[in-house]
Structure formats: structure tokens, C-alpha cells
């Protein structure tokens, strides 16, 4: 019979959990600091793609008679290149199996048909993810897929035939599973050291998961996360208050009666976005040094879960696939098409604006 994927967290001592939390938070802090230079480049790339005024992009001072118009050449070039890459790199109809085992010879056509169904809209539906993946790589010079096995539960009414010729309805909380390939849309959610040639060779990497209190309590109930309960969620009330004030503005927050953290309602607390650091790297436990995945909540510095990668996927590799558009030796994040064509695009914009 098929073995169901192991979801529950392994057990760790209190001292081990403290050391893990400290390690993960320190790595995240260092990676965020190392990301600062790339964030400046990312901001420029987005400004060029979105057609921001040249005076803002380049820091220019325009005379009153001069225009300050962006001709939109960056978006035109990038979108045309994205359409070309998408059409040439993603075409399920070109999938053809080469028999590598005796059983494959008789089932090659079935395997091809099954694979096309698996990546299609009925199952994984990876077309939108591939489109976004290519978009990030062209416009920001880097993109990453997160490959995961998703397990969830839903209440389902089962209709069971009876001897009377009708159906008996039985409501069950059924388990569902499927493989997913998700593009990491906001690349600030993927933290790693500055230097590295590819994802699998990194010393560590961190995927920031955006969850809420209901998600955490559900994971705790299913024993995917430990150390999470209603009391722990309430400790996040202060952080939720700061977030709501920042979101609404201090004046409007006071008008709505949000003056202290005690004014945060249970609904606000349930919907409050909570970042979880999903850390991947090498860790030694019981004399075995191997790759692990740890989940840590950074605000309250709570250890949520830990498990060797070999228990998550059979190869024990990081569940990420990605890289740069234009490689820069020794760096994981590369150069974008927006930056490559920036000198020519800026020249066109400036020549036009000088004459109008």
C-alpha cells in the first residue's frame, strides 16, 4: 500500500528549540541585510517596467519647457520577450516519454497522457505559475519555484447506495493530496546568502510563509506545528495592533477605537497576517548531520516544527527550482532584461523629452 506523506513535526528538546530559533532568526536578519543592494535594483526595474517618469528613475531635473514622459519601451521589450519565452519554453504537447524501464515500453502513451493531465488545469494548473516565473526572471533577473506536496482536509457528503434504490448521505472529513508548483511571486519572501551559484548549493535558504492565526491553529491540531495554541496566538495581539495602525493610519485607527492592543478584536487577530520562517539548511541531531526544514515564528520567537528533508522528499533536496536570467559569476540573483536595456531606453526617453 502507498505510504502517506509524514506531516507531523519531529520532537526536539527545549534547548534544541532555543538554539534553532536563534539560528534561524540570525540567518534571516543577515539575509535581509544582504538583500538591500538587490532591493534598490529591483525598485528601479519595477519603475522602468511600470513607466515611471524619467526624472524619478534617473534623478534628473527638468526645465519647465521639457516633457517628462516615459515612452514605455521597457514594458514593450519585456512583454514581447516574455511572450516568446513562454511560447517556446512551456508547451505540454511536446512532452514525449523515453522508455527507461521494461514497464515503460507498454505504458509510454499512458504516461504521456497522464503527465499532460497532471500539469493541466484539472490538477496542478502550472501555466499561470510558469507565466509568473518567466515574468519575474525577465523583469527582476531572478525567479524561483516552490515545489510542494499539499495535504488538506474538507467536509464531503458521500452518497452511499442503499437497498431501497436511493442514497444514504454520510458526511466525512476527507483527506486530499496533490503536488503543487508555485512561483514565489514576491522575491523578498526568498532569503538566502548573497553568494552562491545555484539554489541546491546554498548553505541555507529561508522561505517566508504568510499565514494567519486560523492556519496556525489548524496546523497545530494536525500536529504539523507544535508549541502553537490560543495563548500563543494572543501574544501576537501587540504585533497585530501595530500592523492595523500602520494599515489604517494612526488618526483613522483612533477614530475606529483602536488606541491600545487590547482594542484589537478577535476577528482582527484571526485575520492578522503572520510570517513564518521556513528555514532549510544543514543541522546536526543525535550525531547525524543532514539537511533539515525548520518553521519558526519570529515575533514571539516560537519554534513551530522541524523535520529532516529526507522525510519530506526522497532525494533530500531543497524544494526550490530557480535561477537568474543573466548570470553574474558567484551570485544567485542575476541581471534583469530591464537593467540590460536601461541605457538605450533612458537615452530614447531623454532625447524625446529634450525636444518636446
CSV table of C-alpha atoms in Angstrom, one decimal:
chain,number,residue,atom,x,y,z
A,1,UNK,CA,0.0,0.0,0.0
A,2,UNK,CA,1.0,3.6,-0.6
A,3,UNK,CA,2.6,5.3,2.4
A,4,UNK,CA,1.0,8.7,3.2
A,5,UNK,CA,3.5,11.6,3.5
A,6,UNK,CA,4.7,12.2,7.0
A,7,UNK,CA,3.4,15.6,8.1
A,8,UNK,CA,4.0,15.7,11.9
A,9,UNK,CA,6.9,17.6,13.4
A,10,UNK,CA,9.8,15.6,14.9
A,11,UNK,CA,10.5,16.1,18.6
A,12,UNK,CA,13.2,18.4,19.9
A,13,UNK,CA,14.3,19.3,23.4
A,14,UNK,CA,13.8,22.8,24.9
A,15,UNK,CA,17.5,23.6,24.5
A,16,UNK,CA,17.5,22.4,20.9
A,17,UNK,CA,14.4,24.5,20.1
A,18,UNK,CA,16.0,27.6,21.6
A,19,UNK,CA,19.2,27.1,19.6
A,20,UNK,CA,17.3,26.5,16.4
A,21,UNK,CA,15.1,29.7,16.8
A,22,UNK,CA,18.3,31.8,17.5
A,23,UNK,CA,20.0,30.3,14.4
A,24,UNK,CA,17.0,30.8,12.1
A,25,UNK,CA,16.3,34.4,13.2
A,26,UNK,CA,20.0,35.3,12.9
A,27,UNK,CA,20.2,33.9,9.4
A,28,UNK,CA,17.0,35.8,8.4
A,29,UNK,CA,18.4,39.0,9.8
A,30,UNK,CA,21.7,38.6,7.9
A,31,UNK,CA,20.0,37.6,4.7
A,32,UNK,CA,17.6,40.6,4.8
A,33,UNK,CA,20.6,43.0,5.3
A,34,UNK,CA,22.4,41.3,2.3
A,35,UNK,CA,19.3,41.8,0.2
A,36,UNK,CA,19.4,45.7,0.5
A,37,UNK,CA,21.5,46.3,-2.6
A,38,UNK,CA,19.3,44.0,-4.8
A,39,UNK,CA,16.2,45.7,-3.5
A,40,UNK,CA,17.5,49.0,-4.9
A,41,UNK,CA,17.9,47.4,-8.3
A,42,UNK,CA,14.5,45.8,-8.0
A,43,UNK,CA,12.8,49.1,-7.3
A,44,UNK,CA,14.5,50.6,-10.4
A,45,UNK,CA,13.5,47.7,-12.6
A,46,UNK,CA,9.8,47.9,-11.5
A,47,UNK,CA,9.8,51.7,-12.1
A,48,UNK,CA,11.1,51.2,-15.6
A,49,UNK,CA,8.6,48.5,-16.3
A,50,UNK,CA,5.6,50.5,-14.9
A,51,UNK,CA,6.6,53.6,-16.9
A,52,UNK,CA,7.6,55.8,-14.1
A,53,UNK,CA,8.7,59.4,-15.1
A,54,UNK,CA,12.4,59.5,-16.2
A,55,UNK,CA,13.2,62.3,-13.8
A,56,UNK,CA,12.3,60.0,-10.9
A,57,UNK,CA,14.1,56.9,-12.3
A,58,UNK,CA,17.3,58.8,-13.0
A,59,UNK,CA,17.1,61.7,-10.5
A,60,UNK,CA,17.0,64.3,-13.3
A,61,UNK,CA,15.9,67.9,-13.1
A,62,UNK,CA,13.7,69.0,-15.9
A,63,UNK,CA,13.2,72.5,-17.2
A,64,UNK,CA,9.7,73.9,-17.5
A,65,UNK,CA,9.5,73.5,-21.3
A,66,UNK,CA,10.8,69.9,-21.2
A,67,UNK,CA,8.5,66.9,-21.1
A,68,UNK,CA,8.9,64.2,-18.5
A,69,UNK,CA,7.4,61.3,-20.4
A,70,UNK,CA,8.3,57.6,-20.3
A,71,UNK,CA,7.7,56.1,-23.8
A,72,UNK,CA,7.1,52.6,-22.3
A,73,UNK,CA,9.8,50.9,-24.2
A,74,UNK,CA,10.9,48.7,-21.3
A,75,UNK,CA,7.5,47.2,-20.9
A,76,UNK,CA,7.2,46.7,-24.6
A,77,UNK,CA,10.5,44.8,-24.9
A,78,UNK,CA,10.0,42.8,-21.7
A,79,UNK,CA,6.4,41.7,-22.6
A,80,UNK,CA,7.5,40.7,-26.1
A,81,UNK,CA,10.4,38.7,-24.7
A,82,UNK,CA,8.1,37.1,-22.1
A,83,UNK,CA,5.6,36.0,-24.7
A,84,UNK,CA,8.4,34.5,-26.8
A,85,UNK,CA,9.9,32.6,-23.9
A,86,UNK,CA,6.5,31.3,-22.7
A,87,UNK,CA,5.6,30.0,-26.1
A,88,UNK,CA,8.9,28.2,-26.6
A,89,UNK,CA,9.6,27.0,-23.1
A,90,UNK,CA,6.2,25.8,-22.0
A,91,UNK,CA,4.4,23.5,-24.4
A,92,UNK,CA,2.8,20.4,-22.9
A,93,UNK,CA,2.1,19.0,-26.3
A,94,UNK,CA,5.9,18.4,-26.8
A,95,UNK,CA,6.1,16.0,-23.8
A,96,UNK,CA,7.4,12.7,-25.0
A,97,UNK,CA,8.5,9.8,-22.8
A,98,UNK,CA,11.6,7.8,-23.5
A,99,UNK,CA,11.3,4.3,-22.0
A,100,UNK,CA,13.9,3.7,-19.3
A,101,UNK,CA,12.4,0.6,-17.7
A,102,UNK,CA,10.7,-2.5,-19.1
A,103,UNK,CA,7.3,-1.4,-17.8
A,104,UNK,CA,7.6,1.9,-19.6
A,105,UNK,CA,7.6,0.4,-23.0
A,106,UNK,CA,3.9,-0.8,-22.9
A,107,UNK,CA,2.7,2.3,-20.9
A,108,UNK,CA,4.6,5.1,-22.6
A,109,UNK,CA,1.5,6.6,-24.2
A,110,UNK,CA,-0.4,6.4,-20.9
A,111,UNK,CA,2.4,8.1,-19.1
A,112,UNK,CA,2.5,11.0,-21.6
A,113,UNK,CA,-1.3,11.4,-21.3
A,114,UNK,CA,-1.1,11.3,-17.5
A,115,UNK,CA,1.7,13.9,-17.3
A,116,UNK,CA,-0.2,16.3,-19.6
A,117,UNK,CA,-3.3,16.0,-17.4
A,118,UNK,CA,-1.2,16.4,-14.2
A,119,UNK,CA,0.2,19.7,-15.2
A,120,UNK,CA,-3.0,20.9,-16.8
A,121,UNK,CA,-5.9,23.0,-15.4
A,122,UNK,CA,-7.6,19.9,-13.8
A,123,UNK,CA,-4.7,19.1,-11.5
A,124,UNK,CA,-1.6,21.2,-10.9
A,125,UNK,CA,-2.6,24.0,-13.3
A,126,UNK,CA,1.0,25.2,-13.6
A,127,UNK,CA,0.5,27.5,-16.7
A,128,UNK,CA,-0.1,30.7,-14.6
A,129,UNK,CA,2.8,29.8,-12.3
A,130,UNK,CA,5.1,29.4,-15.3
A,131,UNK,CA,3.9,32.7,-16.8
A,132,UNK,CA,4.7,34.5,-13.5
A,133,UNK,CA,8.0,32.6,-13.1
A,134,UNK,CA,9.2,33.9,-16.5
A,135,UNK,CA,7.9,37.4,-15.7
A,136,UNK,CA,10.0,37.6,-12.6
A,137,UNK,CA,13.1,36.3,-14.3
A,138,UNK,CA,12.9,38.8,-17.1
A,139,UNK,CA,11.9,41.9,-15.1
A,140,UNK,CA,13.8,41.2,-11.9
A,141,UNK,CA,16.6,38.9,-13.1
A,142,UNK,CA,15.7,36.0,-10.8
A,143,UNK,CA,12.8,33.6,-10.2
A,144,UNK,CA,12.1,30.6,-8.0
A,145,UNK,CA,9.6,27.8,-8.0
A,146,UNK,CA,8.5,26.2,-4.7
A,147,UNK,CA,7.7,22.5,-5.2
A,148,UNK,CA,5.5,21.1,-2.5
A,149,UNK,CA,3.1,18.2,-1.7
A,150,UNK,CA,-0.1,19.8,-0.5
A,151,UNK,CA,-2.3,18.0,2.0
A,152,UNK,CA,-5.6,19.3,3.2
A,153,UNK,CA,-9.0,18.2,4.6
A,154,UNK,CA,-12.5,19.1,3.6
A,155,UNK,CA,-16.0,18.1,4.7
A,156,UNK,CA,-17.6,16.0,2.0
A,157,UNK,CA,-21.1,14.4,1.7
A,158,UNK,CA,-20.6,10.8,0.4
A,159,UNK,CA,-23.7,9.3,-1.3
A,160,UNK,CA,-23.8,5.6,-0.5
A,161,UNK,CA,-26.3,3.4,-2.4
A,162,UNK,CA,-28.8,1.5,-0.2
A,163,UNK,CA,-31.1,-1.4,-0.8
A,164,UNK,CA,-34.1,0.9,-1.3
A,165,UNK,CA,-32.6,2.2,-4.6
A,166,UNK,CA,-31.7,5.6,-3.1
A,167,UNK,CA,-28.7,7.1,-1.4
A,168,UNK,CA,-27.6,7.5,2.2
A,169,UNK,CA,-25.6,10.6,2.8
A,170,UNK,CA,-22.6,10.3,5.1
A,171,UNK,CA,-20.6,13.4,5.9
A,172,UNK,CA,-16.8,12.8,6.3
A,173,UNK,CA,-13.8,15.0,6.8
A,174,UNK,CA,-11.8,13.7,3.9
A,175,UNK,CA,-8.1,14.0,3.2
A,176,UNK,CA,-6.9,15.4,-0.2
A,177,UNK,CA,-3.4,15.5,-1.6
A,178,UNK,CA,-1.7,16.8,-4.7
A,179,UNK,CA,1.6,18.0,-5.9
A,180,UNK,CA,1.9,21.8,-6.4
A,181,UNK,CA,4.5,24.0,-8.2
A,182,UNK,CA,4.2,27.6,-7.0
A,183,UNK,CA,6.1,30.6,-8.3
A,184,UNK,CA,7.4,32.7,-5.4
A,185,UNK,CA,5.7,36.0,-6.5
A,186,UNK,CA,7.4,38.4,-4.1
A,187,UNK,CA,11.1,37.5,-4.3
A,188,UNK,CA,11.7,39.3,-1.0
A,189,UNK,CA,10.0,36.2,0.5
A,190,UNK,CA,13.0,34.0,-0.5
A,191,UNK,CA,16.0,34.8,1.7
A,192,UNK,CA,19.5,33.4,1.1
A,193,UNK,CA,23.2,34.4,1.3
A,194,UNK,CA,24.4,36.9,-1.4
A,195,UNK,CA,26.8,34.4,-2.9
A,196,UNK,CA,26.0,31.1,-4.4
A,197,UNK,CA,25.9,29.5,-7.9
A,198,UNK,CA,22.6,27.6,-7.6
A,199,UNK,CA,19.9,27.0,-5.1
A,200,UNK,CA,20.9,23.5,-4.1
A,201,UNK,CA,24.4,24.6,-3.2
A,202,UNK,CA,23.3,27.3,-0.7
A,203,UNK,CA,24.4,27.0,2.9
A,204,UNK,CA,20.8,27.7,3.8
A,205,UNK,CA,17.7,29.4,2.4
A,206,UNK,CA,14.5,30.8,4.0
A,207,UNK,CA,11.0,30.8,2.5
A,208,UNK,CA,8.7,33.3,4.3
A,209,UNK,CA,5.2,31.9,4.6
A,210,UNK,CA,2.3,34.3,5.0
A,211,UNK,CA,-0.2,32.6,7.3
A,212,UNK,CA,-2.9,33.7,9.8
A,213,UNK,CA,-4.0,32.6,13.2
A,214,UNK,CA,-6.5,30.1,11.9
A,215,UNK,CA,-3.8,28.5,9.7
A,216,UNK,CA,-1.5,28.1,12.7
A,217,UNK,CA,-4.2,26.6,14.9
A,218,UNK,CA,-5.2,24.1,12.1
A,219,UNK,CA,-1.5,23.1,11.7
A,220,UNK,CA,-1.3,22.6,15.4
A,221,UNK,CA,-4.4,20.5,15.5
A,222,UNK,CA,-3.0,18.3,12.8
A,223,UNK,CA,0.4,18.1,14.7
A,224,UNK,CA,2.2,19.7,11.8
A,225,UNK,CA,3.2,22.6,14.2
A,226,UNK,CA,3.9,22.3,17.9
A,227,UNK,CA,4.0,25.0,20.6
A,228,UNK,CA,1.0,26.8,19.0
A,229,UNK,CA,-2.2,27.3,20.9
A,230,UNK,CA,-4.7,30.0,21.7
A,231,UNK,CA,-2.5,31.6,24.4
A,232,UNK,CA,0.4,31.8,21.9
A,233,UNK,CA,-1.9,33.4,19.3
A,234,UNK,CA,-3.0,36.1,21.9
A,235,UNK,CA,0.7,37.0,22.4
A,236,UNK,CA,0.6,38.4,18.9
A,237,UNK,CA,-2.0,40.9,19.8
A,238,UNK,CA,0.6,43.8,20.1
A,239,UNK,CA,2.0,43.0,16.7
A,240,UNK,CA,-1.5,42.8,15.2
A,241,UNK,CA,-2.2,46.3,16.8
A,242,UNK,CA,0.9,47.8,15.2
A,243,UNK,CA,0.0,46.3,11.9
A,244,UNK,CA,-3.6,47.6,11.9
A,245,UNK,CA,-2.4,51.1,12.9
A,246,UNK,CA,0.1,51.1,10.1
A,247,UNK,CA,-2.5,49.8,7.7
A,248,UNK,CA,-5.2,52.4,8.7
A,249,UNK,CA,-3.1,55.3,9.7
A,250,UNK,CA,-2.9,56.5,13.3
A,251,UNK,CA,-5.7,59.1,13.1
A,252,UNK,CA,-8.2,56.7,11.4
A,253,UNK,CA,-7.3,53.9,13.9
A,254,UNK,CA,-8.1,56.2,16.8
A,255,UNK,CA,-11.4,57.1,15.2
A,256,UNK,CA,-12.3,53.4,15.0
A,257,UNK,CA,-11.4,53.0,18.6
A,258,UNK,CA,-8.0,51.3,18.2
A,259,UNK,CA,-6.0,53.0,20.9
A,260,UNK,CA,-4.2,50.1,22.6
A,261,UNK,CA,-3.5,46.5,21.7
A,262,UNK,CA,-6.5,45.5,24.0
A,263,UNK,CA,-8.8,47.1,21.4
A,264,UNK,CA,-7.9,44.5,18.7
A,265,UNK,CA,-10.9,42.3,18.1
A,266,UNK,CA,-10.7,38.5,17.9
A,267,UNK,CA,-11.5,38.8,14.1
A,268,UNK,CA,-8.6,41.1,13.6
A,269,UNK,CA,-6.4,38.7,15.4
A,270,UNK,CA,-7.6,35.8,13.3
A,271,UNK,CA,-7.1,37.6,10.0
A,272,UNK,CA,-3.8,39.2,11.1
A,273,UNK,CA,-1.0,38.0,8.7
A,274,UNK,CA,1.7,36.1,10.5
A,275,UNK,CA,5.1,35.5,8.8
A,276,UNK,CA,6.6,32.1,9.4
A,277,UNK,CA,10.3,31.5,8.6
A,278,UNK,CA,10.6,28.2,6.7
A,279,UNK,CA,14.3,27.5,7.1
A,280,UNK,CA,16.2,24.9,5.0
A,281,UNK,CA,19.8,24.0,5.8
A,282,UNK,CA,22.2,21.6,7.5
A,283,UNK,CA,21.7,20.7,11.1
A,284,UNK,CA,23.2,18.1,13.4
A,285,UNK,CA,20.9,16.0,15.7
A,286,UNK,CA,21.8,12.8,17.5
A,287,UNK,CA,25.2,12.6,15.7
A,288,UNK,CA,23.5,12.8,12.2
A,289,UNK,CA,24.4,15.9,10.2
A,290,UNK,CA,21.9,16.4,7.4
A,291,UNK,CA,19.5,18.8,5.8
A,292,UNK,CA,16.5,19.9,7.8
A,293,UNK,CA,13.5,22.1,7.5
A,294,UNK,CA,12.5,24.3,10.5
A,295,UNK,CA,9.5,26.5,10.9
A,296,UNK,CA,9.9,29.5,13.3
A,297,UNK,CA,7.6,32.4,14.2
A,298,UNK,CA,9.9,35.4,14.5
A,299,UNK,CA,7.8,37.8,16.5
A,300,UNK,CA,7.4,35.7,19.6
A,301,UNK,CA,10.4,33.5,18.6
A,302,UNK,CA,8.5,30.3,18.7
A,303,UNK,CA,9.7,27.0,17.4
A,304,UNK,CA,6.9,25.6,15.3
A,305,UNK,CA,8.2,22.5,13.6
A,306,UNK,CA,11.3,20.6,12.4
A,307,UNK,CA,12.0,17.6,10.2
A,308,UNK,CA,14.8,16.2,8.1
A,309,UNK,CA,14.4,16.9,4.4
A,310,UNK,CA,14.7,13.1,3.6
A,311,UNK,CA,11.3,12.7,5.4
A,312,UNK,CA,9.8,15.5,3.2
A,313,UNK,CA,11.1,14.4,-0.2
A,314,UNK,CA,13.0,11.2,-1.0
A,315,UNK,CA,16.1,13.0,-2.5
A,316,UNK,CA,16.5,15.3,0.5
A,317,UNK,CA,17.0,18.4,-1.7
A,318,UNK,CA,15.7,21.9,-1.1
A,319,UNK,CA,12.2,22.1,-2.7
A,320,UNK,CA,13.1,25.1,-4.8
A,321,UNK,CA,14.0,25.4,-8.5
A,322,UNK,CA,15.2,28.7,-10.0
A,323,UNK,CA,18.0,30.9,-11.0
A,324,UNK,CA,19.0,34.1,-12.9
A,325,UNK,CA,18.2,35.4,-16.3
A,326,UNK,CA,21.6,36.8,-17.0
A,327,UNK,CA,24.2,35.1,-14.7
A,328,UNK,CA,26.6,37.1,-12.6
A,329,UNK,CA,29.5,34.8,-11.5
A,330,UNK,CA,29.2,33.8,-7.9
A,331,UNK,CA,25.8,35.4,-7.4
A,332,UNK,CA,22.5,33.6,-7.3
A,333,UNK,CA,20.4,36.7,-8.3
A,334,UNK,CA,21.3,37.8,-11.8
A,335,UNK,CA,20.7,40.8,-14.1
A,336,UNK,CA,17.3,41.6,-15.5
A,337,UNK,CA,16.4,42.5,-19.1
A,338,UNK,CA,15.1,45.8,-17.7
A,339,UNK,CA,18.6,46.7,-16.5
A,340,UNK,CA,20.3,45.4,-19.6
A,341,UNK,CA,18.3,47.7,-22.0
A,342,UNK,CA,18.1,50.6,-19.5
A,343,UNK,CA,20.9,52.8,-21.1
A,344,UNK,CA,19.2,52.7,-24.5
A,345,UNK,CA,15.7,53.2,-23.1
A,346,UNK,CA,16.8,56.1,-21.0
A,347,UNK,CA,18.5,57.7,-24.0
A,348,UNK,CA,15.3,57.4,-26.1
A,349,UNK,CA,13.3,59.0,-23.3
A,350,UNK,CA,15.7,61.8,-22.7
A,351,UNK,CA,16.1,62.7,-26.4
A,352,UNK,CA,12.3,62.8,-26.8
A,353,UNK,CA,11.8,64.9,-23.7
A,354,UNK,CA,14.5,67.4,-24.7
A,355,UNK,CA,12.7,68.2,-27.9
A,356,UNK,CA,9.1,68.5,-26.6
